[in-house]
GROMACS .gro file of C-alpha atoms in nm:
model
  307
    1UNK     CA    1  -3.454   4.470  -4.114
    2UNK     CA    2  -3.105   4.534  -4.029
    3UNK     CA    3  -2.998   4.526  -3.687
    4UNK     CA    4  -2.922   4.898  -3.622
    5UNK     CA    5  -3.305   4.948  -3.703
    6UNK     CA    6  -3.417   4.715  -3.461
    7UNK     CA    7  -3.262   4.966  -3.174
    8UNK     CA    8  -3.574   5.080  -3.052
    9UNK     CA    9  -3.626   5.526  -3.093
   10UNK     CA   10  -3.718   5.691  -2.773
   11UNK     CA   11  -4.117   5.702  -2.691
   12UNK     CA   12  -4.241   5.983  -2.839
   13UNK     CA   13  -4.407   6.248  -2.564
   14UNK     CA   14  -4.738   6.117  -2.471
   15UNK     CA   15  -4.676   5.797  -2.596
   16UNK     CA   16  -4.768   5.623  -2.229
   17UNK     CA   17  -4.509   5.400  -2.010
   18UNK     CA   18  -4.346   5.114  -2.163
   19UNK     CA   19  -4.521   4.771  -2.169
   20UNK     CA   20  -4.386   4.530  -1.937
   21UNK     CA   21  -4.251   4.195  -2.069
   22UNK     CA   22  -4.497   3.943  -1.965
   23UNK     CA   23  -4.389   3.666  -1.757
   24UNK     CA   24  -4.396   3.323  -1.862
   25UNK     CA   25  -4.613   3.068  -1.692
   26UNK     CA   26  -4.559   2.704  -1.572
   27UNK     CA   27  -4.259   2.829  -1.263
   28UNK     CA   28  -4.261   2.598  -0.992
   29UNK     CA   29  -4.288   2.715  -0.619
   30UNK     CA   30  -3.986   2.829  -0.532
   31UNK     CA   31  -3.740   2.764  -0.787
   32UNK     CA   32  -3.921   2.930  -1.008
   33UNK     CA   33  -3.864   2.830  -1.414
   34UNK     CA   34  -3.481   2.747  -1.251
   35UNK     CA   35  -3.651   2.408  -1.279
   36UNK     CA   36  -3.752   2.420  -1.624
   37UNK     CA   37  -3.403   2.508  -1.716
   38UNK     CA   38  -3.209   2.223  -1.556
   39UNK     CA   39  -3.488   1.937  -1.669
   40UNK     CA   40  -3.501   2.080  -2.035
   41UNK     CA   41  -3.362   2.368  -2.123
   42UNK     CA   42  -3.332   2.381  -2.505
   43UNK     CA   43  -3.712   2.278  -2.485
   44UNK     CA   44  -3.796   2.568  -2.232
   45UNK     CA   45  -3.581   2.887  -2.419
   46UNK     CA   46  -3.690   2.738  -2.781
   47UNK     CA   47  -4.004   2.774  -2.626
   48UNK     CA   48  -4.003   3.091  -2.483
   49UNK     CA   49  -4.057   3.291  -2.828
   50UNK     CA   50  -4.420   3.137  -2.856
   51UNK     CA   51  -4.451   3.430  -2.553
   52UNK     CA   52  -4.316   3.705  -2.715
   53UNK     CA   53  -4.007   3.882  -2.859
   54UNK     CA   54  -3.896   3.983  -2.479
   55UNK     CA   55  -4.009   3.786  -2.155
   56UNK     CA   56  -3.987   3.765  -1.819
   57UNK     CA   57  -3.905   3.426  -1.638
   58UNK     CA   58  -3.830   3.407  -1.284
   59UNK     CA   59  -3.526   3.204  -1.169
   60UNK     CA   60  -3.574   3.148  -0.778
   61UNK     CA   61  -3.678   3.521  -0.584
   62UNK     CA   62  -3.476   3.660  -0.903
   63UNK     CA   63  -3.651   3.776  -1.243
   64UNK     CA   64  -3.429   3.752  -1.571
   65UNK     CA   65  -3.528   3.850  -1.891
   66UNK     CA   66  -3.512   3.643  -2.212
   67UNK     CA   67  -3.444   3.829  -2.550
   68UNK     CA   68  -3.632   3.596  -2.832
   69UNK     CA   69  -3.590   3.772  -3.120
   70UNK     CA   70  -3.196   3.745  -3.290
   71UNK     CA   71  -3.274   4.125  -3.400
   72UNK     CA   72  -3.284   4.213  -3.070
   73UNK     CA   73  -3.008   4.048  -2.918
   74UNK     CA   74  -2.776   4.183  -3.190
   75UNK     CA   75  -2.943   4.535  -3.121
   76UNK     CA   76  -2.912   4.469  -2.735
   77UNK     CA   77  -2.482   4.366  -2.817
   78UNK     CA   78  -2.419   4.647  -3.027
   79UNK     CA   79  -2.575   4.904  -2.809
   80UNK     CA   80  -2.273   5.072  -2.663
   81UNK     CA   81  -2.436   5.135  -2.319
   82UNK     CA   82  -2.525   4.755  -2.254
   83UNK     CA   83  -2.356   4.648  -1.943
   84UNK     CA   84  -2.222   4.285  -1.875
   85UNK     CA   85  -2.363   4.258  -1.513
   86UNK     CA   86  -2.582   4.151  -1.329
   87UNK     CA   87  -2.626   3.823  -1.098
   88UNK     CA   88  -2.588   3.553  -1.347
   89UNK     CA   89  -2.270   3.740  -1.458
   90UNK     CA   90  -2.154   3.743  -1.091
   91UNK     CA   91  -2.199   3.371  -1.093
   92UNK     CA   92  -1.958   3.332  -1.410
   93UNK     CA   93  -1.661   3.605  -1.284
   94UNK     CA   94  -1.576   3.277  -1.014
   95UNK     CA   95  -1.461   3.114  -1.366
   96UNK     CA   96  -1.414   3.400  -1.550
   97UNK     CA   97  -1.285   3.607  -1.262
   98UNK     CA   98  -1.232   4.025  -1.452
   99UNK     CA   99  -1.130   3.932  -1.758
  100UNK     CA  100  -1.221   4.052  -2.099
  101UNK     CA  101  -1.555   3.839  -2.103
  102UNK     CA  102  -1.667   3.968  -1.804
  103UNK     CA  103  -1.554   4.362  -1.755
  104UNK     CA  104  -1.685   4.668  -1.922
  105UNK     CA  105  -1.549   5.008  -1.986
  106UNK     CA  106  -1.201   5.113  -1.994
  107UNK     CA  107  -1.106   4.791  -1.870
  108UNK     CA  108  -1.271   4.589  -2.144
  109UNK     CA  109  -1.111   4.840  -2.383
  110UNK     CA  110  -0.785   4.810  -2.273
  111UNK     CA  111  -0.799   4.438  -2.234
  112UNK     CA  112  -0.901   4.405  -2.577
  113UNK     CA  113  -0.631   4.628  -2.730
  114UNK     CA  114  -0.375   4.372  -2.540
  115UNK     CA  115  -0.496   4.086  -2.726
  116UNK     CA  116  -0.527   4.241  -3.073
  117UNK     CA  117  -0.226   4.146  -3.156
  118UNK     CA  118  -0.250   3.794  -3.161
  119UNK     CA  119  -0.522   3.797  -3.349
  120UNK     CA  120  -0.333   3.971  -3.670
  121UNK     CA  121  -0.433   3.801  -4.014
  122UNK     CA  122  -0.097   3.634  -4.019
  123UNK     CA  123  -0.126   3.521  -3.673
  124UNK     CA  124  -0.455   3.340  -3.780
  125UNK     CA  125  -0.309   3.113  -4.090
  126UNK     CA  126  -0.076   2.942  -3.813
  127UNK     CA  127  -0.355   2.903  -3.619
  128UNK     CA  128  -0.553   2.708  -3.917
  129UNK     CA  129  -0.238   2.470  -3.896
  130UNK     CA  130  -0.351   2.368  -3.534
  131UNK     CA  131  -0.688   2.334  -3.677
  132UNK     CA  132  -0.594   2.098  -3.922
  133UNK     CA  133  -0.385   1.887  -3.663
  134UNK     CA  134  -0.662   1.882  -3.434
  135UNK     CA  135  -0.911   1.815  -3.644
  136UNK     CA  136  -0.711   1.536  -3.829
  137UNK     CA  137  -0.670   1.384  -3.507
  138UNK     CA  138  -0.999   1.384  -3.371
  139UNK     CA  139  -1.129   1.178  -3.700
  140UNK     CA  140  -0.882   0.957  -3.652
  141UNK     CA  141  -1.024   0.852  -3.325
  142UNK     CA  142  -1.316   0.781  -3.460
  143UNK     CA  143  -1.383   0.432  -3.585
  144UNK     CA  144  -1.670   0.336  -3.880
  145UNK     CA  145  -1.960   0.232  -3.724
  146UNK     CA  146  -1.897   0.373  -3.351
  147UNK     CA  147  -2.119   0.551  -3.157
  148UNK     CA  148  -1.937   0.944  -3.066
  149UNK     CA  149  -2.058   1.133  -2.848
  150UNK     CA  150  -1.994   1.463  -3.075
  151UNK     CA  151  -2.037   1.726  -2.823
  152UNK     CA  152  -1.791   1.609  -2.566
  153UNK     CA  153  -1.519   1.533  -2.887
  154UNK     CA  154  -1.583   1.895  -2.994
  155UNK     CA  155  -1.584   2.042  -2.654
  156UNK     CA  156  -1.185   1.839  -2.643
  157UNK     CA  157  -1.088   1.945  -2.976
  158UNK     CA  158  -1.205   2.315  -2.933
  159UNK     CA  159  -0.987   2.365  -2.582
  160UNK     CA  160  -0.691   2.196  -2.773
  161UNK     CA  161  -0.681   2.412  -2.992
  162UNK     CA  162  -0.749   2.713  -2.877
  163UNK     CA  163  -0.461   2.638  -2.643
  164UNK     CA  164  -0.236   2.501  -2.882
  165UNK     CA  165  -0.321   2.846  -3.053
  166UNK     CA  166  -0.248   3.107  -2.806
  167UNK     CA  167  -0.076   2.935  -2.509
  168UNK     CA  168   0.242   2.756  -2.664
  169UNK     CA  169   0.370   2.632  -2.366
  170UNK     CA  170   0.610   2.318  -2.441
  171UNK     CA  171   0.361   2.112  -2.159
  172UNK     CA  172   0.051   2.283  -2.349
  173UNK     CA  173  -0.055   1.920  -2.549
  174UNK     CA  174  -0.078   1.739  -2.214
  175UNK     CA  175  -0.216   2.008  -2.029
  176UNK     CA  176  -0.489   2.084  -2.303
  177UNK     CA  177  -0.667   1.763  -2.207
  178UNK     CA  178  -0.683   1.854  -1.827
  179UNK     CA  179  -0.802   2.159  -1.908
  180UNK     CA  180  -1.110   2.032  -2.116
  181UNK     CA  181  -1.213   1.763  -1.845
  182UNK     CA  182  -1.167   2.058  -1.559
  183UNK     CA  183  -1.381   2.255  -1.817
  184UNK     CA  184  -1.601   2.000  -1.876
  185UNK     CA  185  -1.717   1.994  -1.491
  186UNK     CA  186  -1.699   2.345  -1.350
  187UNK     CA  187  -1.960   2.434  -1.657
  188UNK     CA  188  -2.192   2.151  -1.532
  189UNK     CA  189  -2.159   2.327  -1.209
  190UNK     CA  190  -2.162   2.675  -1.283
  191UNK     CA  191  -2.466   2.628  -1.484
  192UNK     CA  192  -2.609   2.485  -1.210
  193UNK     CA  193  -2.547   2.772  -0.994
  194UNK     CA  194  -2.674   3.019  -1.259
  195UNK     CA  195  -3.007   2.867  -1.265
  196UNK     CA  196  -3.063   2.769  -0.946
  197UNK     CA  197  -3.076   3.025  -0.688
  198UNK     CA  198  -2.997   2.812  -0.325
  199UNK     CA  199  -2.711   2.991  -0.200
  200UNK     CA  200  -2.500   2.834   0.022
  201UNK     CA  201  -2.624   2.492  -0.037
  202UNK     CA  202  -2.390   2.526  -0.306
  203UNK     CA  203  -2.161   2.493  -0.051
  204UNK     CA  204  -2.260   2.224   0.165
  205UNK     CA  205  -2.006   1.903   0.076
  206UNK     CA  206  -2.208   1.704  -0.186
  207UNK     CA  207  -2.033   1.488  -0.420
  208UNK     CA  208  -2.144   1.716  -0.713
  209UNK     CA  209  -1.993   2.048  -0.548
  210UNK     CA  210  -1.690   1.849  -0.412
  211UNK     CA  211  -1.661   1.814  -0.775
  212UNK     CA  212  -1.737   2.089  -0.918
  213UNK     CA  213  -1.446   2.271  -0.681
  214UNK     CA  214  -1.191   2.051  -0.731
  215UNK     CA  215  -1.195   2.131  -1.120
  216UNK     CA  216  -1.232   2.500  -1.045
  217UNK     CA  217  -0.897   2.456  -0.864
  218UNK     CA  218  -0.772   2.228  -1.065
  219UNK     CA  219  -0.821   2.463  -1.384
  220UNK     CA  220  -0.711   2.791  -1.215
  221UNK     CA  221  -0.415   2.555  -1.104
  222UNK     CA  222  -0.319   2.488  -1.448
  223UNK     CA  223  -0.352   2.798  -1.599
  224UNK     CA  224  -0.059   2.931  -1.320
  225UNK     CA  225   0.126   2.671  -1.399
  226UNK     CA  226   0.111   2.767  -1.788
  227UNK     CA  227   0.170   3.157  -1.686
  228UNK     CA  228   0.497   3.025  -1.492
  229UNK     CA  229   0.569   2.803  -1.749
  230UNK     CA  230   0.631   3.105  -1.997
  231UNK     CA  231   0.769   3.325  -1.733
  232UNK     CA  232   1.057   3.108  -1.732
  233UNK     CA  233   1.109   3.070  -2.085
  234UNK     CA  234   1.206   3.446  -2.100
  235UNK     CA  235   1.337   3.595  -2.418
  236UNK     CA  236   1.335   3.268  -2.619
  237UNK     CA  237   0.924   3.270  -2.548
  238UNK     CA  238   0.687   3.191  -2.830
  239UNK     CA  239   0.521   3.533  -2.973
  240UNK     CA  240   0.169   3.401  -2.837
  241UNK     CA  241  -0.127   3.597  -2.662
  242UNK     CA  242   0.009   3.451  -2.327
  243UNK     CA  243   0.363   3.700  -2.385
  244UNK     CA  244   0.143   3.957  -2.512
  245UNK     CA  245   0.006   3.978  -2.219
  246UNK     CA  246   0.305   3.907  -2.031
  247UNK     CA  247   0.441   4.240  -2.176
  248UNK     CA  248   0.152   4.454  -2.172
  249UNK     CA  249   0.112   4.796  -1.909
  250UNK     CA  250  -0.147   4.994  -1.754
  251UNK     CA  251  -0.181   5.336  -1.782
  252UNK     CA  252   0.102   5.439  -1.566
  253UNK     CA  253   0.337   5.198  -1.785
  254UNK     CA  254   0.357   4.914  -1.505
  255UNK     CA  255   0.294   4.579  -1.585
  256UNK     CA  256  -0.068   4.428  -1.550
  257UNK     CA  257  -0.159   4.202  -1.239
  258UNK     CA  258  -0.104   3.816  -1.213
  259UNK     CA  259  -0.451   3.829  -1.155
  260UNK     CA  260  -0.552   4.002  -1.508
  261UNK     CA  261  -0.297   3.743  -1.672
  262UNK     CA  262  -0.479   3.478  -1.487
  263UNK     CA  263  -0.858   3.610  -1.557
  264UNK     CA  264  -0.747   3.721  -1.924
  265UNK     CA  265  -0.622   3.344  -2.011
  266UNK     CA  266  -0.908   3.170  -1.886
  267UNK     CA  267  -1.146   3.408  -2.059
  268UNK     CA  268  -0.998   3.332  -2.383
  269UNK     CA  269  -1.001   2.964  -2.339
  270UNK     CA  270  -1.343   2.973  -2.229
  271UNK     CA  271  -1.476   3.170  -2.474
  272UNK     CA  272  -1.253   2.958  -2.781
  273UNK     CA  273  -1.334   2.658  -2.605
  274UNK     CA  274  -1.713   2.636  -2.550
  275UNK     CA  275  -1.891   2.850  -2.838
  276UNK     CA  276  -1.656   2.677  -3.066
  277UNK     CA  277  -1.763   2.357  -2.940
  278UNK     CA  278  -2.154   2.393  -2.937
  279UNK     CA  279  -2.142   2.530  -3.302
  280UNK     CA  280  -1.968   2.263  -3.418
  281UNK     CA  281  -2.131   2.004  -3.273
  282UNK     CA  282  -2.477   2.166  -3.376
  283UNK     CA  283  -2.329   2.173  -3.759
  284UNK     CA  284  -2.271   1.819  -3.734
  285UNK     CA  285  -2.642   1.765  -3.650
  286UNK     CA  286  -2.813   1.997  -3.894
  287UNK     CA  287  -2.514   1.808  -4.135
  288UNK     CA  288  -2.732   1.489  -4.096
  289UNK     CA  289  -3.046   1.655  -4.148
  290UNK     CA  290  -2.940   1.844  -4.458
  291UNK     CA  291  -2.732   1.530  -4.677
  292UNK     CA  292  -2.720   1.778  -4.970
  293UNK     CA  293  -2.542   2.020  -4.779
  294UNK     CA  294  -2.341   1.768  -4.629
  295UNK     CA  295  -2.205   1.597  -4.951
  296UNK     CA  296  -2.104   1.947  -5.077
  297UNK     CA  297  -1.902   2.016  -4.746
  298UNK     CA  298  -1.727   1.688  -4.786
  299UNK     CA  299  -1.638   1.765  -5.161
  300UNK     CA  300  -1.471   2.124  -5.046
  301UNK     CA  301  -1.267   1.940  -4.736
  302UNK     CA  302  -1.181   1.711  -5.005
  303UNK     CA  303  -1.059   1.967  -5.249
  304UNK     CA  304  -0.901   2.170  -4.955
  305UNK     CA  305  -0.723   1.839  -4.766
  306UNK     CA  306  -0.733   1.556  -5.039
  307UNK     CA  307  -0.467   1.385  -4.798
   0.00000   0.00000   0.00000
């Protein structure tokens, strides 16, 4: 079934009210199945499809729902009146602030017409150069017989390149790694946050959200710094996302905010840096579940890269 089919067709006349998602048992007073998703939650969402293809979980005094089915969620994405909203979203915009990941509308349009240029097919072959680099230099770290810790070497290699990639600042190598360990805590955090609905005992001083808000400042912090960077390059400035967006107008021709700079640039590292990051380091474990699949992989790097 293809996903367009799997948009649901109005109910017919007569056809009765729609059936309610039903809501998943096992919450815990209070937090609700928040609990479920901070002790284990790739056991609790893998999980969840035993209940059906769309359920209801409850996350503190909040219900969420919980698409199961992967027909669904691509119907839900492609459906041009889904909205990106809602309070988990609200949670994410004090990363994410209004940039492309997190807007809808004209603004998402016109956000993403500012970046479509730097992601031109020639534009993406000198990105695969960064790829190599990176990658080359992440296996280098690694020594036969060590013990890595995949996802967090993923997670490092993913922000350096996507900032390598789109931000070529000349401090953007050294500034790369900041940004991953920054990264690397305010998602902790923010997940936290997500999933947990305690309100302002996420502000009260605890070591953990001491933490957590000194990388938030730390990373919006750096990301000025690379947007001042550039600025001062002027004309001689690498043709990267970062001028793109340096040079793009609203609608009355005047330049975009700081702000929308700021939000755009951390969307885009975000978004580069994290789903890269998981996927990878999820094909390195199905890799060592499938060694057929993984000895052909190694023959085509081989064939690509023999050095």
């Amino acid at each position: 079934m293809s996903v367009e089919s799997a948009i649901p067709a109005p109910p017919a006349p007569g056809s009765g009210p729609l059936r309610t998602p039903p809501l998943v048992r096992g919450g815990a007073p209070v937090l609700g199945h928040a609990w479920n998703l901070v002790r284990d939650p790739l056991g609790f969402l893998s999980a969840l499809r035993d209940h059906g293809d769309l359920v209801r979980i409850r996350l503190g005094p909040r219900t969420a729902y919980v698409v199961c089915d992967p027909e669904l969620v691509g119907a839900m994405l492609k459906n041009p009146e889904y909205i990106v909203g809602g309070p988990l979203w609200d949670t994410l915009e004090v990363l994410l602030g209004k940039g492309v990941a997190t807007s809808n509308g004209k603004l998402h349009r016109r956000q993403r017409r500012m970046m479509q240029p730097a992601f031109r097919p020639e534009r993406i072959a000198d990105y695969a150069k960064v790829m190599e680099e990176e990658a080359r230099a992440t296996a280098a770290r690694w020594q036969p017989g060590a013990t890595v810790d995949v996802s967090a070497e993923m997670f490092r290699t993913a922000v350096r390149i996507v900032s390598r990639s789109l931000l070529e600042v000349d401090s953007i190598r050294d500034k790369a790694d900041r940004i991953a360990e920054s990264l690397h805590t305010v998602f902790d955090g923010l997940y936290r946050r997500m999933v947990l609905s305690v309100g302002p005992l996420h502000r009260v001083p605890t070591p953990a959200n001491r933490r957590f808000e000194s990388a938030l400042a730390d990373l919006h912090a750096l990301v000025d710094e690379i947007i001042a960077e550039r600025r001062a390059a002027g004309p001689g400035a690498p043709d990267d996302l970062l001028t793109e967006l340096l040079r793009a107008t609203d609608e009355t021709g005047a330049p975009i905010t700081d702000r929308e700079i700021h939000d755009n640039v951390v969307s885009l590292v975000v978004a580069g840096a994290e789903n890269v990051a998981s996927t990878l380091a999820w094909a390195f474990h199905l890799l060592t579940e499938h060694p057929e699949q993984e000895r052909r992989l190694v023959e085509e790097v081989n064939a690509v890269a023999p050095d």
